[in-house]
Amino acid sequence: AQTVTQSQPEMSVQEAETVTLSCTYDTSESDYYLFWYKQPPSRQMILVIRQEAYKQQNATENRFSVNFQKAAKSFSLKISDSQLGDAAMYFCAYWASRGNEKLTFGTGTRLTIIP
Amino acid sequence: EADIYQTPRYLVIGTGKKITLECSQTMGHDKMYWYQQDPGMELHLIHYSYGVNSTEKGDLSSESTVSRIRTEHFPLTLESARPSHTSQYLCASSQETQYFGPGTRLLVL
């Protein structure tokens, strides 16, 4: 069974600094997708970034980028120039594109931004 | 922004009442999901559907039931609410990427 591990329950970063959230996963599949979701306090879960496993290039979305290491099964999220609005729970998730697999979530990392 | 809606957003109800949480999406997604999440905690999948007339139980045992009569609609029903059902319920839909609704916060007194 696939598992997703987020080993940092909580992280904090100074405003305008850079922070990296870690995520590792376990799978025997070769085709899959990885996601980072953001859930601000009392607000909607939204997609931050998505990575297809067959793509070697790391995905980027403005200040958000990933370091995807397929062999190491690692998928970290880097947030540059942290802003107060980045404060949220961040969930890493895995989805195998073969068949009708369900999305597997990590337990989340709570990110605090220090003004 | 994904077009997935949940109503009500907040619900306070007494023990023993029957409740239905509504979820609708306008994206034509075949797959839909219900998650239960305590505030700031991990998500637990309680039900999912891969299309009309398809429903499956998720990883977390739940006393709720679901139906999928139309592609766009995936309601969740609790026949008799209890305080242990107090939580947040998130609906999601997907083709590949999963998109979430705003959630329903349920408080059972």
GROMACS .gro file of C-alpha atoms in nm:
model
  224
    1ALA     CA    1   0.000   0.000   0.000
    2GLN     CA    2   0.111   0.351  -0.074
    3THR     CA    3   0.210   0.569   0.219
    4VAL     CA    4   0.293   0.937   0.243
    5THR     CA    5   0.502   1.068   0.531
    6GLN     CA    6   0.536   1.427   0.643
    7SER     CA    7   0.787   1.420   0.926
    8GLN     CA    8   0.746   1.784   1.030
    9PRO     CA    9   0.420   1.838   1.219
   10GLU     CA   10   0.499   2.208   1.258
   11MET     CA   11   0.732   2.455   1.092
   12SER     CA   12   0.785   2.827   1.124
   13VAL     CA   13   0.960   3.081   0.908
   14GLN     CA   14   1.031   3.450   0.920
   15GLU     CA   15   0.835   3.660   0.676
   16ALA     CA   16   1.023   3.703   0.344
   17GLU     CA   17   1.246   3.404   0.416
   18THR     CA   18   1.244   3.064   0.248
   19VAL     CA   19   1.113   2.744   0.401
   20THR     CA   20   1.112   2.383   0.282
   21LEU     CA   21   0.850   2.129   0.382
   22SER     CA   22   0.946   1.765   0.347
   23CYS     CA   23   0.747   1.473   0.214
   24THR     CA   24   0.842   1.116   0.140
   25TYR     CA   25   0.630   0.843  -0.008
   26ASP     CA   26   0.642   0.474  -0.072
   27THR     CA   27   0.515   0.312  -0.389
   28SER     CA   28   0.591   0.038  -0.636
   29GLU     CA   29   0.419   0.223  -0.920
   30SER     CA   30   0.606   0.401  -1.198
   31ASP     CA   31   0.329   0.635  -1.310
   32TYR     CA   32   0.184   0.860  -1.046
   33TYR     CA   33   0.116   1.218  -0.946
   34LEU     CA   34   0.225   1.410  -0.639
   35PHE     CA   35   0.048   1.712  -0.498
   36TRP     CA   36   0.085   1.976  -0.234
   37TYR     CA   37  -0.236   2.117  -0.092
   38LYS     CA   38  -0.274   2.420   0.134
   39GLN     CA   39  -0.549   2.458   0.394
   40PRO     CA   40  -0.555   2.798   0.567
   41PRO     CA   41  -0.729   2.813   0.906
   42SER     CA   42  -1.105   2.770   0.861
   43ARG     CA   43  -1.070   2.802   0.485
   44GLN     CA   44  -1.090   2.583   0.180
   45MET     CA   45  -0.830   2.324   0.082
   46ILE     CA   46  -0.663   2.441  -0.237
   47LEU     CA   47  -0.409   2.289  -0.473
   48VAL     CA   48  -0.067   2.450  -0.453
   49ILE     CA   49   0.134   2.248  -0.700
   50ARG     CA   50   0.131   1.921  -0.889
   51GLN     CA   51   0.410   1.700  -1.023
   52GLU     CA   52   0.381   1.415  -1.272
   53ALA     CA   53   0.630   1.140  -1.192
   54TYR     CA   54   0.734   1.098  -1.554
   55LYS     CA   55   0.850   1.459  -1.571
   56GLN     CA   56   1.207   1.514  -1.464
   57GLN     CA   57   1.168   1.889  -1.439
   58ASN     CA   58   1.055   2.015  -1.101
   59ALA     CA   59   0.720   2.192  -1.100
   60THR     CA   60   0.705   2.558  -1.006
   61GLU     CA   61   0.417   2.796  -0.938
   62ASN     CA   62   0.531   3.150  -0.865
   63ARG     CA   63   0.692   3.139  -0.517
   64PHE     CA   64   0.624   2.768  -0.477
   65SER     CA   65   0.853   2.501  -0.616
   66VAL     CA   66   0.919   2.137  -0.553
   67ASN     CA   67   1.230   1.923  -0.530
   68PHE     CA   68   1.119   1.591  -0.675
   69GLN     CA   69   1.367   1.309  -0.623
   70LYS     CA   70   1.204   1.003  -0.778
   71ALA     CA   71   1.469   0.751  -0.681
   72ALA     CA   72   1.467   0.871  -0.322
   73LYS     CA   73   1.083   0.899  -0.326
   74SER     CA   74   1.106   1.248  -0.192
   75PHE     CA   75   0.885   1.546  -0.280
   76SER     CA   76   0.965   1.859  -0.081
   77LEU     CA   77   0.793   2.196  -0.118
   78LYS     CA   78   0.994   2.516  -0.113
   79ILE     CA   79   0.820   2.844  -0.040
   80SER     CA   80   1.025   3.149  -0.127
   81ASP     CA   81   0.969   3.500   0.006
   82SER     CA   82   0.722   3.372   0.266
   83GLN     CA   83   0.416   3.587   0.322
   84LEU     CA   84   0.167   3.604   0.607
   85GLY     CA   85  -0.095   3.452   0.379
   86ASP     CA   86   0.115   3.138   0.345
   87ALA     CA   87   0.027   3.038   0.701
   88ALA     CA   88  -0.169   2.714   0.672
   89MET     CA   89  -0.166   2.338   0.701
   90TYR     CA   90   0.016   2.186   0.405
   91PHE     CA   91  -0.068   1.836   0.293
   92CYS     CA   92   0.140   1.624   0.061
   93ALA     CA   93  -0.057   1.372  -0.146
   94TYR     CA   94   0.008   1.086  -0.385
   95TRP     CA   95  -0.210   0.941  -0.661
   96ALA     CA   96  -0.132   0.644  -0.882
   97SER     CA   97  -0.269   0.712  -1.227
   98ARG     CA   98  -0.320   0.345  -1.307
   99GLY     CA   99  -0.667   0.216  -1.233
  100ASN     CA  100  -0.901   0.367  -0.979
  101GLU     CA  101  -0.656   0.451  -0.705
  102LYS     CA  102  -0.750   0.690  -0.426
  103LEU     CA  103  -0.552   0.992  -0.321
  104THR     CA  104  -0.321   0.918  -0.026
  105PHE     CA  105  -0.250   1.211   0.206
  106GLY     CA  106   0.025   1.277   0.453
  107THR     CA  107  -0.061   1.393   0.804
  108GLY     CA  108   0.015   1.755   0.727
  109THR     CA  109   0.261   2.024   0.833
  110ARG     CA  110   0.139   2.337   1.007
  111LEU     CA  111   0.334   2.638   0.878
  112THR     CA  112   0.352   2.953   1.086
  113ILE     CA  113   0.481   3.279   0.941
  114ILE     CA  114   0.659   3.506   1.189
  115PRO     CA  115   0.612   3.876   1.108
  116GLU     CA  116  -1.078   2.793  -0.898
  117ALA     CA  117  -1.270   2.464  -0.885
  118ASP     CA  118  -1.650   2.467  -0.901
  119ILE     CA  119  -1.747   2.243  -0.616
  120TYR     CA  120  -2.007   2.346  -0.363
  121GLN     CA  121  -2.112   2.226  -0.023
  122THR     CA  122  -2.417   2.316   0.183
  123PRO     CA  123  -2.470   2.394   0.457
  124ARG     CA  124  -2.138   2.549   0.552
  125TYR     CA  125  -2.219   2.525   0.922
  126LEU     CA  126  -2.474   2.309   1.099
  127VAL     CA  127  -2.563   2.278   1.465
  128ILE     CA  128  -2.810   2.001   1.536
  129GLY     CA  129  -2.940   1.790   1.820
  130THR     CA  130  -2.866   1.425   1.885
  131GLY     CA  131  -3.083   1.182   1.695
  132LYS     CA  132  -3.167   1.412   1.405
  133LYS     CA  133  -3.129   1.303   1.044
  134ILE     CA  134  -2.906   1.526   0.836
  135THR     CA  135  -2.795   1.542   0.475
  136LEU     CA  136  -2.484   1.724   0.368
  137GLU     CA  137  -2.498   1.838   0.007
  138CYS     CA  138  -2.213   1.837  -0.242
  139SER     CA  139  -2.230   1.940  -0.605
  140GLN     CA  140  -1.971   1.994  -0.875
  141THR     CA  141  -2.005   2.148  -1.219
  142MET     CA  142  -1.684   2.013  -1.370
  143GLY     CA  143  -1.827   1.685  -1.499
  144HIS     CA  144  -1.588   1.483  -1.284
  145ASP     CA  145  -1.663   1.113  -1.255
  146LYS     CA  146  -1.493   1.067  -0.918
  147MET     CA  147  -1.622   1.221  -0.597
  148TYR     CA  148  -1.514   1.180  -0.235
  149TRP     CA  149  -1.614   1.257   0.121
  150TYR     CA  150  -1.353   1.317   0.389
  151GLN     CA  151  -1.388   1.372   0.761
  152GLN     CA  152  -1.137   1.608   0.920
  153ASP     CA  153  -1.105   1.739   1.273
  154PRO     CA  154  -0.969   2.096   1.273
  155GLY     CA  155  -0.603   2.111   1.179
  156MET     CA  156  -0.576   1.735   1.160
  157GLU     CA  157  -0.532   1.481   0.883
  158LEU     CA  158  -0.806   1.385   0.638
  159HIS     CA  159  -0.988   1.056   0.660
  160LEU     CA  160  -1.166   0.919   0.353
  161ILE     CA  161  -1.512   0.796   0.448
  162HIS     CA  162  -1.686   0.747   0.110
  163TYR     CA  163  -1.606   0.768  -0.259
  164SER     CA  164  -1.770   0.718  -0.595
  165TYR     CA  165  -1.629   0.651  -0.939
  166GLY     CA  166  -1.946   0.739  -1.123
  167VAL     CA  167  -2.324   0.726  -1.122
  168ASN     CA  168  -2.461   0.440  -0.910
  169SER     CA  169  -2.112   0.366  -0.778
  170THR     CA  170  -2.038   0.415  -0.407
  171GLU     CA  171  -1.770   0.267  -0.185
  172LYS     CA  172  -1.674   0.295   0.179
  173GLY     CA  173  -1.346   0.463   0.252
  174ASP     CA  174  -1.065   0.393   0.492
  175LEU     CA  175  -1.240   0.528   0.801
  176SER     CA  176  -1.551   0.352   0.920
  177SER     CA  177  -1.847   0.586   0.918
  178GLU     CA  178  -2.214   0.555   1.010
  179SER     CA  179  -2.304   0.782   0.722
  180THR     CA  180  -2.433   0.678   0.381
  181VAL     CA  181  -2.398   0.832   0.036
  182SER     CA  182  -2.572   0.814  -0.300
  183ARG     CA  183  -2.471   0.902  -0.654
  184ILE     CA  184  -2.776   0.931  -0.873
  185ARG     CA  185  -2.638   1.215  -1.083
  186THR     CA  186  -2.282   1.283  -1.187
  187GLU     CA  187  -2.277   1.627  -1.032
  188HIS     CA  188  -2.436   1.541  -0.697
  189PHE     CA  189  -2.297   1.333  -0.407
  190PRO     CA  190  -2.493   1.385  -0.084
  191LEU     CA  191  -2.395   1.237   0.251
  192THR     CA  192  -2.662   1.136   0.504
  193LEU     CA  193  -2.648   1.067   0.874
  194GLU     CA  194  -2.967   0.891   0.984
  195SER     CA  195  -2.919   0.970   1.352
  196ALA     CA  196  -2.661   1.228   1.443
  197ARG     CA  197  -2.450   1.185   1.757
  198PRO     CA  198  -2.194   1.409   1.931
  199SER     CA  199  -1.918   1.181   1.800
  200HIS     CA  200  -2.013   1.295   1.448
  201THR     CA  201  -1.901   1.648   1.529
  202SER     CA  202  -1.632   1.729   1.274
  203GLN     CA  203  -1.566   1.895   0.943
  204TYR     CA  204  -1.677   1.715   0.629
  205LEU     CA  205  -1.498   1.787   0.302
  206CYS     CA  206  -1.628   1.691  -0.038
  207ALA     CA  207  -1.394   1.659  -0.337
  208SER     CA  208  -1.407   1.562  -0.702
  209SER     CA  209  -1.149   1.466  -0.960
  210GLN     CA  210  -1.053   1.340  -1.296
  211GLU     CA  211  -0.682   1.344  -1.215
  212THR     CA  212  -0.629   1.633  -0.976
  213GLN     CA  213  -0.863   1.638  -0.678
  214TYR     CA  214  -1.046   1.963  -0.599
  215PHE     CA  215  -1.213   2.034  -0.269
  216GLY     CA  216  -1.530   2.208  -0.164
  217PRO     CA  217  -1.535   2.461   0.120
  218GLY     CA  218  -1.646   2.202   0.376
  219THR     CA  219  -1.933   2.165   0.621
  220ARG     CA  220  -1.864   2.215   0.991
  221LEU     CA  221  -2.102   1.995   1.187
  222LEU     CA  222  -2.170   2.029   1.558
  223VAL     CA  223  -2.399   1.772   1.718
  224LEU     CA  224  -2.522   1.864   2.062
   0.00000   0.00000   0.00000
